[in-house]
mmCIF file of C-alpha atoms in Angstrom:
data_model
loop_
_atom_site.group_PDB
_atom_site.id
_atom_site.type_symbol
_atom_site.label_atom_id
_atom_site.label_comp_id
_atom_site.label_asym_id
_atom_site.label_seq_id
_atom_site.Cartn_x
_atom_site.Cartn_y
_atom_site.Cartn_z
ATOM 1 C CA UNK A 1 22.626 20.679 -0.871
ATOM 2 C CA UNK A 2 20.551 18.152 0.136
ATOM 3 C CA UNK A 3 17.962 18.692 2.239
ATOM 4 C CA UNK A 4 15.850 15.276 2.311
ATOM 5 C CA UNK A 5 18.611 12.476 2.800
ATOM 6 C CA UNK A 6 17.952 8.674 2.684
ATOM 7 C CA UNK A 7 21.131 7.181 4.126
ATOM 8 C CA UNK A 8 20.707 3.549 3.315
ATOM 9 C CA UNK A 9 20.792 3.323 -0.477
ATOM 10 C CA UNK A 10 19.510 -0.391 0.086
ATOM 11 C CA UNK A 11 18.057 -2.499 2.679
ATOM 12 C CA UNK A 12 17.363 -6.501 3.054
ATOM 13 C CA UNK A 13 14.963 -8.004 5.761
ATOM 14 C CA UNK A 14 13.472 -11.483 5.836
ATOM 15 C CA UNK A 15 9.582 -11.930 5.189
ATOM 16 C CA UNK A 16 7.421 -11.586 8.357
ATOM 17 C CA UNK A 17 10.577 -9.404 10.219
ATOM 18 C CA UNK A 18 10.088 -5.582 10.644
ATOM 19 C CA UNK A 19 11.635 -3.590 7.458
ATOM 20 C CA UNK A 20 12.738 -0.040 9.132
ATOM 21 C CA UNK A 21 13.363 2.889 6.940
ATOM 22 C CA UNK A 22 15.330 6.071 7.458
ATOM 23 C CA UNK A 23 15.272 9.526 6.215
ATOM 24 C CA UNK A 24 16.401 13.084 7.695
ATOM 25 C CA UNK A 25 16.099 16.705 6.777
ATOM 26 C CA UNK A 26 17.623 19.539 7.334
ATOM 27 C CA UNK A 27 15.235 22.526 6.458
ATOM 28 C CA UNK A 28 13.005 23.129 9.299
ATOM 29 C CA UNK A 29 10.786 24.998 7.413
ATOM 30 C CA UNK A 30 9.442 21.666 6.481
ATOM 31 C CA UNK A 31 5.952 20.698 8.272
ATOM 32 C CA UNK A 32 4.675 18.103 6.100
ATOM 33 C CA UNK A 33 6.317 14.634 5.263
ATOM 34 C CA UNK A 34 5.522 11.733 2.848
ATOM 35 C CA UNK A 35 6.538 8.552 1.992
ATOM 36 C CA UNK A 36 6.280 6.971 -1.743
ATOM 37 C CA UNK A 37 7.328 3.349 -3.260
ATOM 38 C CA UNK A 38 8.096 2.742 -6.174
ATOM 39 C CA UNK A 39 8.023 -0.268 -8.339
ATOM 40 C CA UNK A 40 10.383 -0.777 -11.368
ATOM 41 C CA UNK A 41 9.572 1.115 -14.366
ATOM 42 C CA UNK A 42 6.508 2.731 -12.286
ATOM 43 C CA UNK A 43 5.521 5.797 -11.223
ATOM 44 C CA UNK A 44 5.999 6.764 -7.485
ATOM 45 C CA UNK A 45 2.917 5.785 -5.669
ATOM 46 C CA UNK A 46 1.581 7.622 -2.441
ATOM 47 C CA UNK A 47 2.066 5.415 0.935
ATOM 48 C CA UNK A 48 1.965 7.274 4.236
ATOM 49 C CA UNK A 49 2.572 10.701 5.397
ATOM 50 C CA UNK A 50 2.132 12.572 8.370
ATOM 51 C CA UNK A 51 2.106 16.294 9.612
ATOM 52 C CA UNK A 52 4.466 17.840 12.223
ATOM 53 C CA UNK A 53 2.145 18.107 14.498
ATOM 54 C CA UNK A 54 2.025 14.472 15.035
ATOM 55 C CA UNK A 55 4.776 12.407 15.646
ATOM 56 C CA UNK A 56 3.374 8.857 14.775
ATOM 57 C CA UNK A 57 0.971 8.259 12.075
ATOM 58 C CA UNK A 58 -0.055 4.483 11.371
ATOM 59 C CA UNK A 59 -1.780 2.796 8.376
ATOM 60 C CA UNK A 60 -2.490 -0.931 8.371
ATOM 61 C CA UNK A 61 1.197 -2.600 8.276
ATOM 62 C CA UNK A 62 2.567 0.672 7.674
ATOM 63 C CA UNK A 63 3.635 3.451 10.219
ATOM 64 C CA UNK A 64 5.551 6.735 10.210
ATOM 65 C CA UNK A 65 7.225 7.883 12.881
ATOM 66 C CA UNK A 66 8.315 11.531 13.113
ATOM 67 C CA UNK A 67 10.938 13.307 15.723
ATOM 68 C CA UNK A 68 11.081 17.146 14.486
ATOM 69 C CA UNK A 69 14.427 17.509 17.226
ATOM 70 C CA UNK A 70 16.269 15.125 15.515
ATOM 71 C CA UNK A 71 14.405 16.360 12.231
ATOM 72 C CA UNK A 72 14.426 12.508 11.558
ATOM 73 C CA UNK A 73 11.373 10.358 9.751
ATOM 74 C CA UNK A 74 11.286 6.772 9.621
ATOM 75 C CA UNK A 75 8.422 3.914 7.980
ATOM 76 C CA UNK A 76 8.403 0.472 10.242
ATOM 77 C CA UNK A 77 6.971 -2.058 7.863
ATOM 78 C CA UNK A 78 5.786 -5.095 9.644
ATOM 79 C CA UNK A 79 4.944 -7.813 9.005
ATOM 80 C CA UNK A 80 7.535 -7.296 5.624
ATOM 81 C CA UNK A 81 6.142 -9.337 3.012
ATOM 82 C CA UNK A 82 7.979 -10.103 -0.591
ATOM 83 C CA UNK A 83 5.458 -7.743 -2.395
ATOM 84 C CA UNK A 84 6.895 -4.816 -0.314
ATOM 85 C CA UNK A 85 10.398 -5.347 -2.166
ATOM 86 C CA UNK A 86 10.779 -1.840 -3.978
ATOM 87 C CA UNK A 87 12.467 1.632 -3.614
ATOM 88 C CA UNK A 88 10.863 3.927 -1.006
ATOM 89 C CA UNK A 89 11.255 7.354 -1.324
ATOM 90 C CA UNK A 90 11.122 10.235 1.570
ATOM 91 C CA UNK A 91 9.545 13.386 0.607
ATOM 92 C CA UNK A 92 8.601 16.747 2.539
ATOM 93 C CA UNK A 93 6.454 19.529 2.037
ATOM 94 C CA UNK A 94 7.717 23.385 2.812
ATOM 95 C CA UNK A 95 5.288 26.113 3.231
ATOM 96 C CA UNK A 96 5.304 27.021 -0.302
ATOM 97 C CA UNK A 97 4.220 22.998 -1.131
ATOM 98 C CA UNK A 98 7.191 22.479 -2.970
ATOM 99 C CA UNK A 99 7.975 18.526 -2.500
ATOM 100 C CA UNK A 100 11.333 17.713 -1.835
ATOM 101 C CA UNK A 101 12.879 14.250 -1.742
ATOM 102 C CA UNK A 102 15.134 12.063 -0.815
ATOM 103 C CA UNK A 103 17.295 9.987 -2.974
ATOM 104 C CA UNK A 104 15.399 6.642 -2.226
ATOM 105 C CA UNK A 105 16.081 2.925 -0.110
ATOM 106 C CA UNK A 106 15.353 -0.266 -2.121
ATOM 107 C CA UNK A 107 14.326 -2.810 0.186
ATOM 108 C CA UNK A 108 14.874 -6.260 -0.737
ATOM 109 C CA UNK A 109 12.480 -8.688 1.555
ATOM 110 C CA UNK A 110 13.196 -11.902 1.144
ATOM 111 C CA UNK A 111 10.877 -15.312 1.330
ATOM 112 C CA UNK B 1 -10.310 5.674 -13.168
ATOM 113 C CA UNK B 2 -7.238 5.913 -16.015
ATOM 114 C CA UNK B 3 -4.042 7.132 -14.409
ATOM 115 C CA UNK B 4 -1.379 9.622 -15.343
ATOM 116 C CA UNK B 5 -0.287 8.910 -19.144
ATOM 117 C CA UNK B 6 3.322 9.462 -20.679
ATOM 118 C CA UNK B 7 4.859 8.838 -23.987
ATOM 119 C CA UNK B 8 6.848 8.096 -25.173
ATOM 120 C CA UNK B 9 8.261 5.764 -22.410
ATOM 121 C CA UNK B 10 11.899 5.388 -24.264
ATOM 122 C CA UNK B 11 13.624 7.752 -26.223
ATOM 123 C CA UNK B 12 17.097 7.495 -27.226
ATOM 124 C CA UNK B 13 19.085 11.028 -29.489
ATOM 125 C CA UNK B 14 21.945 11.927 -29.833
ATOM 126 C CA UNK B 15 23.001 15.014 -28.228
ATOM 127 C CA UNK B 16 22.237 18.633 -30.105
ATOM 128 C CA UNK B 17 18.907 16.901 -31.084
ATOM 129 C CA UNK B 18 15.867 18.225 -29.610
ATOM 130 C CA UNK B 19 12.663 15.947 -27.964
ATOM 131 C CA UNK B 20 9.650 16.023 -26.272
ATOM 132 C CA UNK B 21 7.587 14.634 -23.769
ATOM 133 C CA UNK B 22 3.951 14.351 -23.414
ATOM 134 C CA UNK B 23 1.787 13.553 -20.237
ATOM 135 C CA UNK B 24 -2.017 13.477 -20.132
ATOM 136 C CA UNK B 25 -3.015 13.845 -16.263
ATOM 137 C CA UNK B 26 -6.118 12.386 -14.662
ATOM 138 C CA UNK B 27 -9.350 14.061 -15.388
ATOM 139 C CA UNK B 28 -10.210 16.743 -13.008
ATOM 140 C CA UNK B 29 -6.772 17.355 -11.464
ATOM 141 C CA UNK B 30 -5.918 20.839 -12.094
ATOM 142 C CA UNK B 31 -2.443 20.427 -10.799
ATOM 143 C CA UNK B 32 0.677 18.827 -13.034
ATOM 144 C CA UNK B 33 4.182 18.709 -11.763
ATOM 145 C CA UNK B 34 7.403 17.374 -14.543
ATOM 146 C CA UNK B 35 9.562 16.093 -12.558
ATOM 147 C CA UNK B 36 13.290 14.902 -13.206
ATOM 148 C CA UNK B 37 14.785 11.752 -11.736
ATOM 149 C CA UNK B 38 18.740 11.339 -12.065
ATOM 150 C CA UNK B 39 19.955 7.758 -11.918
ATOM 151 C CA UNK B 40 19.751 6.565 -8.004
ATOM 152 C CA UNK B 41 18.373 9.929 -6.524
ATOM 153 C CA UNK B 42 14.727 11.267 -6.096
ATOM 154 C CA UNK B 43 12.262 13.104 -8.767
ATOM 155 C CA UNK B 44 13.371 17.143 -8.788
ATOM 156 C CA UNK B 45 10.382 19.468 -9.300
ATOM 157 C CA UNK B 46 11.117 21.147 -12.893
ATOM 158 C CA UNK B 47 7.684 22.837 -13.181
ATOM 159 C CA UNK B 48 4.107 22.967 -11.773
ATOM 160 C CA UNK B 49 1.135 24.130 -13.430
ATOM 161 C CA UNK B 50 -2.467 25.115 -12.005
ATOM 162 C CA UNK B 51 -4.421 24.897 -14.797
ATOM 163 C CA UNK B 52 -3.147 26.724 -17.776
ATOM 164 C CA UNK B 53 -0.308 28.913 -15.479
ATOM 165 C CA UNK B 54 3.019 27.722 -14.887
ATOM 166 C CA UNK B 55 3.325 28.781 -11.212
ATOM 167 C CA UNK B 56 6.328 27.328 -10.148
ATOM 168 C CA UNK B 57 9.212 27.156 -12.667
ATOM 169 C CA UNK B 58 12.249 27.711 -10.548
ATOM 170 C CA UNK B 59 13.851 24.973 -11.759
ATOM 171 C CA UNK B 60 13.402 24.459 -15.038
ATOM 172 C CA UNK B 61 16.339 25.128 -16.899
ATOM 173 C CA UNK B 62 14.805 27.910 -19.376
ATOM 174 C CA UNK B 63 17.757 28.054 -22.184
ATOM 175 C CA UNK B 64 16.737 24.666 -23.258
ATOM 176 C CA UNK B 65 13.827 23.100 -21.516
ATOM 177 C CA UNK B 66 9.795 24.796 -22.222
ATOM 178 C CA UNK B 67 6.583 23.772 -21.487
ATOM 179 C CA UNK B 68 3.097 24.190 -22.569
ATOM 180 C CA UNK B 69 -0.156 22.802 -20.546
ATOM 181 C CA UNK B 70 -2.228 23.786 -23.491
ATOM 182 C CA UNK B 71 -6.368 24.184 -22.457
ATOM 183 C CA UNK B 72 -4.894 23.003 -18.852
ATOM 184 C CA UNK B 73 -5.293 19.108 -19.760
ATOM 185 C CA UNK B 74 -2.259 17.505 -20.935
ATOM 186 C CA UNK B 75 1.258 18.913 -21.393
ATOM 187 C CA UNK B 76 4.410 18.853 -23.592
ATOM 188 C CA UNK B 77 8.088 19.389 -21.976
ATOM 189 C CA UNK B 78 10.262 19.901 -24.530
ATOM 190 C CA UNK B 79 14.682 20.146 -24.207
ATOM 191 C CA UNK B 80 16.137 21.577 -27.462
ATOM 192 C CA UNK B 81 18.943 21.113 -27.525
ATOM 193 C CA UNK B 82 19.715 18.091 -25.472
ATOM 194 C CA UNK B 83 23.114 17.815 -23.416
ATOM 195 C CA UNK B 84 24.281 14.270 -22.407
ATOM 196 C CA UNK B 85 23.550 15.446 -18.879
ATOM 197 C CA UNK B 86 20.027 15.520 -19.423
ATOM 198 C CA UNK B 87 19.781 11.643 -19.482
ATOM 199 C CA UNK B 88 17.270 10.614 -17.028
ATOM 200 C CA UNK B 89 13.701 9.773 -16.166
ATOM 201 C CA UNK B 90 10.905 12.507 -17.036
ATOM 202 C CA UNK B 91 8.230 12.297 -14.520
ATOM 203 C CA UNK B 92 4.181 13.857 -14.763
ATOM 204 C CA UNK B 93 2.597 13.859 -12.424
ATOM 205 C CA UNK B 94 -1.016 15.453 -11.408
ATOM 206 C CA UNK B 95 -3.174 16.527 -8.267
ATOM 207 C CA UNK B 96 -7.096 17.739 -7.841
ATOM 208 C CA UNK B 97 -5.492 20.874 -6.550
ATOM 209 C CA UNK B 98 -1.706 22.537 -5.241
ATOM 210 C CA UNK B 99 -2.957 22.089 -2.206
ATOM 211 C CA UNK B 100 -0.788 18.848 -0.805
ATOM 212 C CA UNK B 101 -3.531 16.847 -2.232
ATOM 213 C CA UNK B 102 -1.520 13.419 -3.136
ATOM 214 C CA UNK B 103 0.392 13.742 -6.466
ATOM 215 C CA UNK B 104 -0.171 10.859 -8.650
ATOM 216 C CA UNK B 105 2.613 10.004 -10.992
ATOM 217 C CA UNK B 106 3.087 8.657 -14.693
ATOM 218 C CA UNK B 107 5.035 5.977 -15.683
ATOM 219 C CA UNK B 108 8.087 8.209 -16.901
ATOM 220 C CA UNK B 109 10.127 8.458 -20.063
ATOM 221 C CA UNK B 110 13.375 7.695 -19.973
ATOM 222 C CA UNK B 111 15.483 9.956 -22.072
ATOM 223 C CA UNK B 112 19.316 8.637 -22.792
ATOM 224 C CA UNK B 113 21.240 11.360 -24.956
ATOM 225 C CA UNK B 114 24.048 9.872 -26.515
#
């Protein structure tokens, strides 16, 4: 059962335009949520993350926005730039800081 | 500062054959995590050691998958034997503590068992 889902196994958005990435959960035992990119034959590499007691968390062109009703996550790139083309990955924390996460959107931006 | 280090970063056996994986984390983390990434989902936790003590092995399978974290530096995941289902990526990864600091990942090893 998955409990970290990434519906959109792919997404495509022209450079400058807002990317918009989507992940939900389903354990509400989860309190601490993460986003990654990776880059082909990489590692996952840390991006954003934010804690459920905040529902918005913003970093430069990067910003996470959280709705624990909906138990819904989602990272608003703008402006999308060609270097952002990769596969994000969603990711939460339980209480016993196991990391779950999802199965991953490759975004495609395109010049 | 040197990141996480795997090798190899391609192996190819043939099933029934056994392999191994090695991962040197950054210096000072006490935390490593293997993860296991199937083909188009997200790295699964196998195993996560603080320091020398495996403290979360839940889900490694333990008939044919060990680990050592040997002097609590670098580590060896080992599958003997392998099963063509165990084709995938083989992530380290490493943390200054288990305490949601960020986990820094390795480049992988991709493991195809033919």
């Amino acid at each position: 059962d998955q409990q970290v889902k990434q519906n959109s196994p792919s997404l495509s958005v022209q450079e400058g335009r807002i990317s918009i990435l989507n992940c939900d959960y389903t354990n509400s035992m989860f309190d601490y949520f993460l986003w990654y990119k990776k880059y082909p034959a990489e590692g996952p590499t840390f991006l954003i993350s934010i804690s459920s007691i905040k529902d918005k968390n913003e970093d430069g062109r990067f910003t996470v926005f959280l709705n624990k009703s909906a138990k819904h996550l989602s990272l608003h790139i703008v402006p999308s730039q060609p270097g952002d083309s990769a596969v994000y990955f969603c990711a939460a924390y339980n209480a016993g800081n196991m990391l779950t996460f999802g199965g991953g959107t490759r975004l495609m931006v395109k010049p | 500062e040197a990141g996480v280090v795997q090798s190899p970063r391609y192996k190819i056996i043939e099933k029934k054959q056994p392999v191994a994986f090695w991962c040197n984390p950054i210096s000072g983390h006490n935390t490593l995590y293997w993860y296991r990434q199937n083909l188009g989902q997200g790295p699964e936790l196998l195993i996560r050691y603080e320091n020398e003590e495996a403290v979360d092995d839940s889900q490694l399978p333990k008939d044919r998958f060990s680990a050592e974290r040997l002097k609590g530096v670098d580590s060896t995941l080992k599958i003997q034997p392998a099963e063509l289902g165990d084709s995938a990526v083989y992530l380290c990864a490493s943390s200054r503590t288990a305490s949601r600091d960020t986990q820094y990942f390795g480049p992988g090893t991709r493991l195809t068992v033919l």
